[in-house]
PDB file of C-alpha atoms in Angstrom:
ATOM      1  CA  MET A   1       6.993  -3.936   9.674  1.00 41.00           C
ATOM      2  CA  THR A   2       6.864  -7.217  11.516  1.00 39.00           C
ATOM      3  CA  ARG A   3       5.691 -10.427   9.920  1.00 38.00           C
ATOM      4  CA  PHE A   4       2.526 -10.160  12.069  1.00 36.00           C
ATOM      5  CA  LEU A   5       1.671  -6.762  10.602  1.00 35.00           C
ATOM      6  CA  ILE A   6       2.258  -8.029   7.088  1.00 40.00           C
ATOM      7  CA  ILE A   7      -0.076 -10.945   7.715  1.00 37.00           C
ATOM      8  CA  ALA A   8      -2.636  -8.524   9.143  1.00 37.00           C
ATOM      9  CA  LEU A   9      -2.353  -6.398   6.001  1.00 39.00           C
ATOM     10  CA  LEU A  10      -2.899  -9.433   3.806  1.00 40.00           C
ATOM     11  CA  THR A  11      -5.963 -10.573   5.742  1.00 38.00           C
ATOM     12  CA  ALA A  12      -7.666  -7.202   6.032  1.00 41.00           C
ATOM     13  CA  THR A  13     -11.353  -6.773   5.415  1.00 40.00           C
ATOM     14  CA  PRO A  14     -12.753  -7.392   1.920  1.00 41.00           C
ATOM     15  CA  LEU A  15     -12.194  -4.792  -0.743  1.00 44.00           C
ATOM     16  CA  GLY A  16     -14.438  -1.794  -0.554  1.00 48.00           C
ATOM     17  CA  ALA A  17     -14.725   1.746   0.662  1.00 52.00           C
ATOM     18  CA  ALA A  18     -13.174   2.500   4.022  1.00 64.00           C
ATOM     19  CA  GLU A  19     -13.270   5.396   6.432  1.00 86.00           C
ATOM     20  CA  TRP A  20      -9.664   6.493   6.366  1.00 95.00           C
ATOM     21  CA  THR A  21      -7.918   7.594   9.531  1.00 93.00           C
ATOM     22  CA  THR A  22      -6.017  10.608   8.275  1.00 95.00           C
ATOM     23  CA  LYS A  23      -4.268  13.488   9.990  1.00 95.00           C
ATOM     24  CA  PRO A  24      -5.012  17.164   9.297  1.00 94.00           C
ATOM     25  CA  ASP A  25      -1.906  17.634   7.115  1.00 95.00           C
ATOM     26  CA  ASP A  26      -2.494  14.461   5.038  1.00 97.00           C
ATOM     27  CA  VAL A  27      -3.177  15.103   1.348  1.00 97.00           C
ATOM     28  CA  PRO A  28      -4.425  12.033  -0.544  1.00 97.00           C
ATOM     29  CA  LEU A  29      -2.788  11.411  -3.893  1.00 96.00           C
ATOM     30  CA  THR A  30      -4.784  12.556  -6.907  1.00 95.00           C
ATOM     31  CA  GLN A  31      -6.045  10.139  -9.554  1.00 94.00           C
ATOM     32  CA  GLN A  32      -3.201  11.311 -11.801  1.00 95.00           C
ATOM     33  CA  GLU A  33      -0.608  10.644  -9.082  1.00 96.00           C
ATOM     34  CA  LEU A  34      -2.101   7.215  -8.387  1.00 96.00           C
ATOM     35  CA  THR A  35      -2.071   6.341 -12.089  1.00 94.00           C
ATOM     36  CA  ALA A  36       1.598   7.402 -12.191  1.00 95.00           C
ATOM     37  CA  LEU A  37       2.434   4.619  -9.696  1.00 95.00           C
ATOM     38  CA  ALA A  38       2.271   2.174 -12.627  1.00 95.00           C
ATOM     39  CA  GLY A  39       5.767   0.954 -13.346  1.00 94.00           C
ATOM     40  CA  ARG A  40       7.111   2.086  -9.974  1.00 95.00           C
ATOM     41  CA  THR A  41       8.468   0.229  -6.981  1.00 96.00           C
ATOM     42  CA  LEU A  42       7.894   1.764  -3.552  1.00 97.00           C
ATOM     43  CA  THR A  43      10.292   0.707  -0.792  1.00 98.00           C
ATOM     44  CA  PHE A  44       9.272   0.847   2.858  1.00 98.00           C
ATOM     45  CA  TYR A  45      11.572   1.223   5.862  1.00 97.00           C
ATOM     46  CA  ASP A  46      11.392  -2.514   6.625  1.00 96.00           C
ATOM     47  CA  ASP A  47      12.879  -3.119   3.137  1.00 96.00           C
ATOM     48  CA  GLY A  48       9.560  -4.454   1.826  1.00 97.00           C
ATOM     49  CA  GLN A  49       8.726  -3.351  -1.709  1.00 98.00           C
ATOM     50  CA  SER A  50       5.403  -2.746  -3.432  1.00 97.00           C
ATOM     51  CA  ARG A  51       5.607  -3.012  -7.226  1.00 98.00           C
ATOM     52  CA  TYR A  52       2.806  -1.582  -9.340  1.00 97.00           C
ATOM     53  CA  SER A  53       2.982  -2.718 -12.977  1.00 96.00           C
ATOM     54  CA  ALA A  54       1.471  -0.803 -15.890  1.00 91.00           C
ATOM     55  CA  GLY A  55      -0.912  -3.682 -16.710  1.00 91.00           C
ATOM     56  CA  GLY A  56      -2.383  -3.813 -13.188  1.00 96.00           C
ATOM     57  CA  ALA A  57      -0.134  -6.566 -11.809  1.00 98.00           C
ATOM     58  CA  TYR A  58       1.079  -6.110  -8.231  1.00 98.00           C
ATOM     59  CA  SER A  59       3.691  -7.744  -6.053  1.00 97.00           C
ATOM     60  CA  TYR A  60       4.903  -7.215  -2.529  1.00 97.00           C
ATOM     61  CA  THR A  61       8.402  -8.480  -1.829  1.00 97.00           C
ATOM     62  CA  TYR A  62       9.395  -8.975   1.796  1.00 96.00           C
ATOM     63  CA  ALA A  63      12.910  -8.200   3.060  1.00 95.00           C
ATOM     64  CA  SER A  64      13.471 -11.982   3.088  1.00 96.00           C
ATOM     65  CA  GLY A  65      12.990 -12.064  -0.691  1.00 96.00           C
ATOM     66  CA  GLU A  66       9.632 -13.894  -0.592  1.00 97.00           C
ATOM     67  CA  SER A  67       6.899 -12.308  -2.699  1.00 97.00           C
ATOM     68  CA  ALA A  68       3.101 -12.157  -2.773  1.00 97.00           C
ATOM     69  CA  PHE A  69       1.469 -11.559  -6.164  1.00 98.00           C
ATOM     70  CA  GLY A  70      -1.859 -10.151  -7.288  1.00 98.00           C
ATOM     71  CA  THR A  71      -3.522  -7.330  -9.152  1.00 98.00           C
ATOM     72  CA  TYR A  72      -4.353  -3.770  -8.143  1.00 97.00           C
ATOM     73  CA  SER A  73      -6.960  -1.201  -9.052  1.00 97.00           C
ATOM     74  CA  ILE A  74      -7.692   2.374  -8.083  1.00 96.00           C
ATOM     75  CA  ALA A  75     -10.970   2.706  -6.186  1.00 95.00           C
ATOM     76  CA  GLU A  76     -13.385   5.617  -6.449  1.00 91.00           C
ATOM     77  CA  ASP A  77     -12.347   6.881  -2.996  1.00 93.00           C
ATOM     78  CA  GLY A  78      -8.717   7.237  -4.164  1.00 94.00           C
ATOM     79  CA  SER A  79      -7.425   4.112  -2.455  1.00 97.00           C
ATOM     80  CA  ILE A  80      -5.473   1.365  -4.154  1.00 97.00           C
ATOM     81  CA  CYS A  81      -7.034  -2.053  -3.745  1.00 97.00           C
ATOM     82  CA  VAL A  82      -4.996  -5.227  -4.123  1.00 97.00           C
ATOM     83  CA  GLN A  83      -6.456  -8.663  -4.762  1.00 98.00           C
ATOM     84  CA  TYR A  84      -3.858 -11.351  -4.055  1.00 97.00           C
ATOM     85  CA  ARG A  85      -3.709 -14.648  -5.918  1.00 96.00           C
ATOM     86  CA  ASN A  86      -4.271 -16.466  -2.615  1.00 94.00           C
ATOM     87  CA  GLY A  87      -7.730 -14.874  -2.289  1.00 95.00           C
ATOM     88  CA  PHE A  88      -6.896 -12.199   0.268  1.00 95.00           C
ATOM     89  CA  GLY A  89      -7.356  -8.533  -0.520  1.00 96.00           C
ATOM     90  CA  ARG A  90      -6.954  -5.106   0.990  1.00 95.00           C
ATOM     91  CA  CYS A  91      -7.182  -1.414   0.185  1.00 97.00           C
ATOM     92  CA  ASP A  92      -4.645   1.241   1.153  1.00 97.00           C
ATOM     93  CA  LEU A  93      -4.624   5.009   0.902  1.00 98.00           C
ATOM     94  CA  TYR A  94      -1.479   6.887  -0.107  1.00 97.00           C
ATOM     95  CA  VAL A  95      -1.105  10.412   1.237  1.00 98.00           C
ATOM     96  CA  LEU A  96       1.541  13.085   1.246  1.00 97.00           C
ATOM     97  CA  SER A  97       2.206  14.248   4.792  1.00 96.00           C
ATOM     98  CA  ALA A  98       4.869  16.841   5.584  1.00 94.00           C
ATOM     99  CA  GLY A  99       6.547  16.065   2.269  1.00 94.00           C
ATOM    100  CA  ARG A 100       6.589  12.283   2.819  1.00 96.00           C
ATOM    101  CA  LEU A 101       4.643   9.585   1.031  1.00 97.00           C
ATOM    102  CA  ILE A 102       2.706   7.498   3.568  1.00 98.00           C
ATOM    103  CA  LEU A 103       0.639   4.340   3.076  1.00 97.00           C
ATOM    104  CA  ILE A 104      -2.395   4.193   5.385  1.00 97.00           C
ATOM    105  CA  THR A 105      -4.129   0.856   5.885  1.00 96.00           C
ATOM    106  CA  GLU A 106      -7.856   0.426   6.453  1.00 94.00           C
ATOM    107  CA  LYS A 107      -7.024  -0.109  10.135  1.00 94.00           C
ATOM    108  CA  GLY A 108      -5.312   3.294  10.289  1.00 95.00           C
ATOM    109  CA  GLU A 109      -1.739   1.982  10.395  1.00 96.00           C
ATOM    110  CA  ARG A 110       0.778   4.325   8.761  1.00 97.00           C
ATOM    111  CA  PHE A 111       3.829   3.148   6.816  1.00 97.00           C
ATOM    112  CA  PRO A 112       6.168   5.760   5.343  1.00 98.00           C
ATOM    113  CA  VAL A 113       7.738   5.103   1.958  1.00 98.00           C
ATOM    114  CA  ARG A 114      11.460   5.680   1.610  1.00 97.00           C
ATOM    115  CA  PRO A 115      12.380   8.570  -0.671  1.00 93.00           C
ATOM    116  CA  GLU A 116      13.661   7.442  -4.068  1.00 84.00           C
TER     117      GLU A 116
END
């Protein structure tokens, strides 16, 4: 993911329900699966890492080592919404697609998560 895309993710529209651009074989994570993200770190193919803490804290660490901090919550539509300390926020939808975990942004961008 380029720095431009990361900035775009951080400046996405305000938190709220979105119309998700999914593919026919996408299966959104269940509430139980989303809750199980607490305490996990998801690594993307650009070496960025999303960390979901049990208490609702969130951080995204770029490949450069810089981090953005905030809090996350699970929305009614099954998305995970992040509110950053700098005032920006966004919601993302995690789906399983052909056996892979994929993050879908509100703009429809798709970012696969590396297998653990």
